[in-house]
Amino acid sequence: MLTDKRILLIVAGGIAAYKTPELVRLIAKAGGSTRVILTDAGAQFVTPMTLGSVSGDTVYDDLFSLTEESDMGHIQLSREADLVVVAPATADLMAKMATGLATDLASTTLLATDKPVMIAPAMNVRMWEHAATQQNLQTLSARGVHMVGPEEGDMACGEYGMGRMAEPAYILAAIQSFFQASNRLMGQRALVTSGPTHEAIDPVRYIANRSSGKQGHAIAAALAAMGAETTLVSGPTNLPDPAGVHMVHVQSARNMLDACESALPAHIAVCAAAVADWRPADEAASKMKKLPGEAPAPLSLSENPDILRTLGAAGNKRPGLLIGFAAETDSVVENAQKKRLSKGCDWILANDVSAGTGTFGGDENVIHLVDEHGVEDWPRLSKIAVAQKLANRIVDTLEASR
Ligand code: CTP
């Protein structure tokens, strides 16, 4: 049920806009209320009159309308909802959201809101697959925007593929599970590590690895979206800070360990960072010079602290549910089982990072979850879906142990 939940529905200009009155009706039937913003392009596919009569309210469409601004400014519009739903979310509106453009009431409201946002993308398959749209999607996911759909099927333009807006009943189900999920980890403290570490050789050079941080960031975003008080400790990445997390940026493994220890106690910890196992034994205080005719100085290495193992052995400070990853190229599951025991953690998410799998830096992951009971093989999933699945499993486990 959606009793007393207020949805701000933003209807953009796609043919699927004609399905939004049905969505408004379903939300009302579930006990929620809807206020609608309709873009100019959206109004080509569905009339303000139709949306106004199903929502029982004015349909807002004009950023500069004096009456609307005085009765209901866009800031107020964006703040008084419990959830902002964009359906259909066109490629254009997603691009505006990703870059922070505010050119009309819809995009301005999306920039001004401090409320959770869910998008139901709808567009032609080529537009959906375009690198620009995919990158915008990544940016929005990393910021904690929730997604529903799109689906695969026949398109209004005659093509077939991914890009159809999820059906209204499906969007309603996503809204309902958002509200159910959003407090399932309330009162829980979570710690997540992400990204690579940089181990300094001298002031300009460092040792690093190919980790993008996508998986760790997505996990932190998913836990925060379920209400956990989440600290994300990350090495250097190109990703935006996920919404709703307490972010700690670090460089080296030793910085990461300090930040993790400061974030304790935690009920849940997920170590997704690709921590460098070794660091240069002596960091040069000034830039190492290349001297003509001289052989390069050998680089001697020292072992870094193992953060997961340290957390696993932290006695009464050990997180209640401690989860690690295992990046493997051979005997993936066997090595993960050994790692789970040697690092003292509860679950290991093992993944194959061999060349050609595209896991490191890519958008997808194939996980084998190893716990005390055995192994669970997950299908190939986007890193965002892996994060969601993991968060659900964490919630189920914690709820079962209460
Ligand atoms: N890990 C950690 N600190 C380290 C090394 C690894 O916290 N210094 C964590 C990772 O975040 C991951 C798990 O340990 O959750 C396993 O990391 P992985 O790189 O697969 O294993 P290593 O311990 O580095 O062992 P190896 O490289 O020999 O497989």
XYZ file of C-alpha atoms and ligand atoms in Angstrom:
431
model
C 0.000 0.000 0.000
C 1.025 3.602 -0.516
C -1.123 5.145 2.218
C -0.353 8.862 2.587
C 2.589 8.670 0.202
C 2.957 11.711 -2.037
C 4.375 11.101 -5.487
C 5.553 13.903 -7.718
C 5.205 12.490 -11.227
C 7.190 14.163 -13.993
C 5.863 13.258 -17.424
C 8.331 13.924 -20.250
C 7.840 13.778 -24.000
C 7.712 10.172 -25.110
C 4.887 8.221 -26.620
C 4.668 6.215 -23.394
C 3.335 9.387 -21.732
C -0.115 8.198 -22.788
C 0.183 5.437 -20.167
C 0.736 7.829 -17.243
C -2.950 8.491 -16.387
C -3.153 4.743 -15.685
C -0.137 5.051 -13.371
C -1.773 7.954 -11.508
C -4.942 5.891 -11.143
C -3.017 2.885 -9.786
C -1.160 5.062 -7.268
C -4.497 6.487 -6.052
C -5.972 2.997 -5.787
C -3.004 1.985 -3.616
C -3.714 4.906 -1.282
C -1.122 7.419 -2.551
C -1.546 10.836 -4.097
C 0.079 12.209 -7.223
C 0.986 15.721 -8.269
C 1.980 15.996 -11.916
C 4.513 18.081 -13.814
C 4.077 17.808 -17.567
C 6.763 18.977 -20.002
C 5.830 20.752 -23.253
C 6.820 17.654 -25.214
C 4.875 15.425 -22.813
C 1.778 17.506 -23.499
C 1.992 16.365 -27.133
C 1.171 12.824 -25.981
C -1.151 13.298 -23.016
C -3.300 16.291 -22.134
C -3.086 18.278 -18.889
C -6.850 17.819 -18.680
C -6.590 14.007 -18.536
C -3.775 14.024 -15.973
C -5.520 16.745 -13.962
C -8.729 14.783 -13.748
C -7.097 11.513 -12.649
C -4.805 13.218 -10.122
C -7.516 15.569 -8.902
C -5.036 18.435 -8.915
C -3.577 21.162 -11.111
C -1.036 19.871 -13.599
C 2.102 21.994 -13.412
C 3.843 22.828 -16.636
C 5.147 26.355 -16.605
C 8.277 27.424 -14.727
C 7.453 31.074 -15.120
C 3.738 31.059 -14.466
C 3.200 33.648 -11.741
C 0.209 31.902 -10.243
C 1.980 28.609 -10.040
C 5.130 30.205 -8.634
C 3.213 32.041 -5.931
C 0.837 29.201 -5.047
C 3.339 26.405 -5.469
C 6.940 27.290 -6.342
C 9.128 24.661 -7.967
C 11.196 24.390 -4.813
C 8.112 23.577 -2.786
C 6.908 21.200 -5.499
C 10.179 19.312 -5.317
C 10.301 19.207 -1.531
C 6.866 18.136 -0.502
C 6.873 14.776 -2.275
C 8.023 11.529 -0.679
C 9.287 10.297 -4.045
C 9.812 11.928 -7.436
C 8.976 9.593 -10.328
C 9.983 10.451 -13.887
C 7.877 8.481 -16.380
C 8.570 8.358 -19.197
C 12.182 9.444 -18.620
C 13.359 10.448 -22.077
C 16.994 10.420 -23.215
C 16.814 14.211 -23.222
C 15.555 14.552 -19.650
C 18.050 11.959 -18.404
C 20.857 13.952 -20.054
C 19.598 17.123 -18.374
C 19.471 15.336 -15.015
C 22.979 13.953 -15.452
C 24.468 17.335 -16.355
C 22.372 19.446 -14.003
C 20.567 21.530 -16.642
C 17.528 23.479 -15.498
C 15.734 24.732 -18.577
C 12.097 24.097 -17.727
C 9.916 23.257 -14.740
C 10.668 19.495 -14.934
C 14.463 19.791 -15.077
C 14.544 22.656 -12.570
C 12.493 20.641 -10.111
C 14.783 17.639 -10.557
C 17.806 19.818 -9.844
C 16.172 21.413 -6.805
C 14.839 18.277 -5.188
C 16.341 16.677 -2.128
C 13.960 13.743 -2.347
C 14.598 10.258 -3.783
C 14.074 10.021 -7.526
C 12.956 7.029 -9.605
C 13.081 7.036 -13.402
C 11.252 4.845 -15.903
C 13.322 5.309 -19.070
C 11.577 5.102 -22.438
C 13.182 5.706 -25.789
C 14.169 4.165 -29.096
C 16.597 1.237 -28.753
C 19.455 3.057 -30.527
C 19.038 6.041 -28.234
C 19.011 3.707 -25.229
C 22.162 1.926 -26.375
C 24.006 5.135 -27.254
C 27.144 5.623 -25.162
C 25.877 9.035 -24.041
C 22.659 7.580 -22.598
C 24.510 4.689 -20.972
C 26.969 7.075 -19.388
C 24.149 9.293 -18.122
C 22.516 6.208 -16.669
C 25.717 5.336 -14.814
C 25.966 8.853 -13.446
C 22.361 8.831 -12.292
C 22.665 5.379 -10.689
C 25.795 6.398 -8.861
C 23.873 9.369 -7.505
C 21.275 7.010 -6.098
C 18.552 7.502 -8.713
C 16.321 4.402 -8.788
C 15.458 2.756 -12.102
C 12.473 0.808 -13.275
C 12.715 -0.754 -16.713
C 13.059 -0.203 -19.558
C 11.697 -3.377 -21.118
C 12.456 -5.134 -24.351
C 9.819 -5.305 -27.053
C 8.244 -3.717 -30.102
C 8.617 0.018 -30.191
C 6.220 2.667 -31.375
C 8.766 3.582 -34.075
C 8.592 0.069 -35.583
C 11.948 -1.167 -34.229
C 12.415 -3.942 -31.708
C 14.643 -3.829 -28.644
C 15.317 -2.409 -25.220
C 13.683 0.928 -24.506
C 9.969 0.424 -23.857
C 8.752 2.070 -20.689
C 7.907 -0.393 -17.918
C 4.150 -0.983 -17.691
C 2.304 1.201 -15.138
C 1.586 -1.814 -12.909
C 5.284 -2.590 -12.864
C 6.182 1.024 -12.042
C 3.639 0.913 -9.204
C 5.279 -2.282 -7.896
C 8.690 -0.568 -8.028
C 7.297 2.420 -6.109
C 5.804 0.095 -3.507
C 9.001 -1.870 -3.088
C 10.928 1.392 -2.857
C 8.835 2.412 0.161
C 9.055 -1.065 1.679
C 12.805 -1.246 1.136
C 13.611 2.296 2.133
C 13.466 1.592 5.844
C 14.485 -2.048 5.981
C 18.010 -1.134 7.092
C 16.959 1.784 9.274
C 19.084 1.899 12.422
C 21.876 -0.207 10.841
C 25.377 1.168 10.323
C 27.173 0.038 7.180
C 30.764 0.412 6.064
C 31.787 -0.129 2.427
C 35.232 0.078 0.839
C 35.564 0.780 -2.863
C 37.976 1.606 -5.659
C 41.701 1.030 -5.936
C 44.356 2.380 -3.616
C 47.276 4.517 -4.734
C 50.586 3.659 -3.167
C 53.062 6.477 -3.588
C 56.515 5.885 -5.053
C 57.383 9.568 -4.934
C 55.265 12.781 -4.998
C 54.180 12.189 -8.638
C 54.208 8.413 -9.127
C 52.202 5.636 -7.579
C 51.276 1.953 -7.861
C 47.586 1.302 -8.522
C 45.239 -1.170 -10.224
C 42.366 -1.138 -12.708
C 39.486 -1.062 -10.204
C 36.852 1.512 -11.200
C 34.953 1.527 -7.892
C 31.657 0.930 -9.721
C 30.724 -2.149 -7.683
C 31.613 -0.739 -4.262
C 29.903 2.589 -4.959
C 26.746 0.813 -6.154
C 26.686 -1.307 -2.975
C 27.026 1.747 -0.749
C 24.227 3.475 -2.684
C 21.959 0.421 -2.371
C 22.532 0.100 1.399
C 21.967 3.828 1.923
C 18.784 3.670 -0.159
C 17.491 1.015 2.245
C 18.038 3.358 5.161
C 21.439 2.180 6.467
C 23.695 4.865 7.863
C 26.440 4.200 5.344
C 30.097 5.213 5.293
C 31.837 4.720 1.956
C 35.626 4.708 2.152
C 37.003 4.917 -1.346
C 40.325 5.167 -3.074
C 40.614 7.481 -6.103
C 37.915 6.890 -8.771
C 36.195 8.943 -11.461
C 32.784 8.355 -9.933
C 30.540 10.914 -8.273
C 29.874 10.411 -4.560
C 26.684 8.330 -4.217
C 23.703 10.080 -2.699
C 23.034 9.704 0.994
C 26.355 8.190 2.060
C 29.003 9.584 4.373
C 31.959 9.735 1.983
C 35.592 9.372 3.003
C 38.139 9.780 0.205
C 41.493 8.098 0.781
C 44.625 7.352 -1.231
C 46.568 4.469 0.260
C 45.724 1.162 1.940
C 46.954 2.539 5.251
C 44.658 5.597 4.925
C 41.811 3.227 4.043
C 42.388 1.093 7.129
C 42.461 4.185 9.391
C 39.207 5.450 7.872
C 37.549 2.040 8.267
C 38.607 1.714 11.885
C 37.213 5.201 12.571
C 33.898 4.183 11.010
C 33.420 1.307 13.494
C 31.232 0.038 15.040
C 29.220 -1.187 12.062
C 26.537 -3.826 11.750
C 27.483 -4.511 8.131
C 30.813 -4.141 6.336
C 31.429 -4.851 2.662
C 35.041 -4.735 1.499
C 34.814 -4.208 -2.248
C 38.000 -2.181 -2.642
C 40.876 -3.556 -4.676
C 43.426 -2.748 -2.014
C 47.046 -2.859 -3.126
C 48.725 -5.766 -1.382
C 52.091 -4.034 -1.405
C 53.445 -0.501 -1.308
C 56.862 0.922 -2.093
C 58.956 0.346 1.022
C 60.254 3.903 1.028
C 58.270 6.775 -0.445
C 60.770 9.264 -1.880
C 60.202 12.757 -0.479
C 61.060 14.385 -3.807
C 60.626 13.274 -7.390
C 63.025 10.495 -8.339
C 65.263 11.674 -11.165
C 66.336 9.659 -14.165
C 70.099 9.988 -14.266
C 71.790 9.488 -17.646
C 73.592 6.191 -17.850
C 72.385 4.969 -14.446
C 70.246 1.855 -14.062
C 66.758 2.470 -12.638
C 66.609 2.162 -8.859
C 65.058 -1.160 -7.805
C 61.654 -0.786 -6.203
C 61.419 -2.659 -2.946
C 57.989 -3.340 -1.546
C 56.425 -3.705 1.895
C 53.203 -5.523 2.650
C 50.091 -3.428 3.214
C 47.630 -4.084 6.005
C 44.775 -6.371 5.014
C 41.647 -4.382 5.845
C 39.162 -7.231 5.534
C 41.297 -9.518 7.684
C 41.793 -6.753 10.262
C 38.026 -6.204 10.481
C 37.497 -9.967 10.731
C 39.818 -10.117 13.732
C 38.539 -6.964 15.422
C 37.057 -8.834 18.419
C 34.031 -7.043 19.815
C 34.393 -4.373 17.129
C 34.033 -6.932 14.332
C 31.102 -5.931 12.094
C 28.143 -8.283 12.659
C 28.018 -9.249 8.997
C 31.386 -9.018 7.261
C 31.528 -9.456 3.497
C 34.521 -9.546 1.215
C 35.191 -9.964 -2.479
C 37.626 -12.328 -4.121
C 39.101 -11.230 -7.404
C 40.408 -14.429 -8.956
C 41.659 -15.624 -12.306
C 41.890 -19.364 -11.509
C 39.910 -21.835 -9.356
C 37.569 -18.971 -8.522
C 35.278 -20.720 -6.039
C 37.962 -22.829 -4.292
C 40.152 -19.782 -3.768
C 37.165 -17.819 -2.491
C 36.333 -20.548 0.033
C 39.902 -20.428 1.321
C 39.797 -16.627 1.467
C 36.554 -16.635 3.465
C 38.177 -18.744 6.159
C 41.570 -17.076 6.149
C 40.107 -13.554 6.331
C 37.495 -14.389 8.963
C 34.555 -12.994 6.998
C 31.007 -14.328 6.645
C 30.466 -14.134 2.903
C 32.775 -13.817 -0.061
C 31.563 -12.590 -3.413
C 33.942 -14.232 -5.840
C 34.370 -12.949 -9.350
C 36.534 -13.928 -12.275
C 38.729 -11.013 -13.245
C 40.692 -12.783 -16.002
C 41.539 -10.708 -19.055
C 38.563 -10.763 -21.408
C 35.872 -11.015 -18.713
C 35.575 -7.219 -18.612
C 34.862 -7.288 -14.870
C 37.551 -4.827 -13.805
C 36.343 -1.419 -14.967
C 33.279 -2.902 -16.748
C 29.589 -2.520 -15.909
C 28.724 -6.168 -15.300
C 29.743 -8.882 -12.909
C 29.291 -12.626 -12.516
C 29.223 -13.461 -8.810
C 29.593 -16.718 -6.902
C 28.526 -16.061 -3.345
C 30.338 -18.280 -0.863
C 29.043 -18.556 2.695
C 29.136 -21.162 5.452
C 26.417 -23.161 3.681
C 27.977 -23.393 0.240
C 28.032 -21.542 -3.056
C 25.316 -19.552 -4.824
C 25.958 -18.855 -8.514
C 24.429 -15.577 -9.667
C 23.733 -14.894 -13.342
C 25.602 -12.161 -15.221
C 24.168 -8.929 -13.835
C 24.883 -5.229 -14.028
C 26.946 -4.042 -11.071
C 23.909 -2.035 -9.966
C 21.767 -5.197 -9.961
C 24.500 -7.081 -8.055
C 24.430 -4.317 -5.437
C 20.652 -4.543 -5.152
C 20.687 -8.332 -4.888
C 23.391 -8.210 -2.236
C 21.518 -5.543 -0.260
C 18.352 -7.677 -0.346
C 20.262 -10.745 0.811
C 21.807 -8.713 3.653
C 18.367 -7.503 4.755
C 16.878 -11.009 4.600
C 19.758 -12.418 6.639
C 19.606 -9.702 9.291
C 15.819 -9.969 9.557
C 16.018 -13.773 9.854
C 18.568 -13.512 12.676
C 16.385 -11.151 14.745
N 41.448 -6.811 0.921
C 41.649 -5.889 1.927
N 42.908 -5.425 2.160
C 43.957 -5.870 1.423
C 43.746 -6.817 0.398
C 42.459 -7.259 0.157
O 40.691 -5.472 2.584
N 45.162 -5.406 1.690
C 40.088 -7.325 0.721
C 39.422 -6.921 -0.571
O 38.689 -5.721 -0.409
C 38.517 -8.101 -0.835
C 39.282 -9.271 -0.222
O 40.172 -8.707 0.694
O 37.312 -7.984 -0.123
C 40.017 -10.126 -1.207
O 40.803 -9.345 -2.048
P 41.670 -10.000 -3.214
O 42.414 -8.932 -3.918
O 40.800 -10.935 -3.993
O 42.622 -10.928 -2.405
P 43.990 -10.711 -1.723
O 43.801 -10.786 -0.254
O 44.665 -9.489 -2.227
O 44.753 -12.031 -2.167
P 45.368 -12.418 -3.591
O 45.619 -11.109 -4.313
O 46.585 -13.165 -3.256
O 44.340 -13.272 -4.272
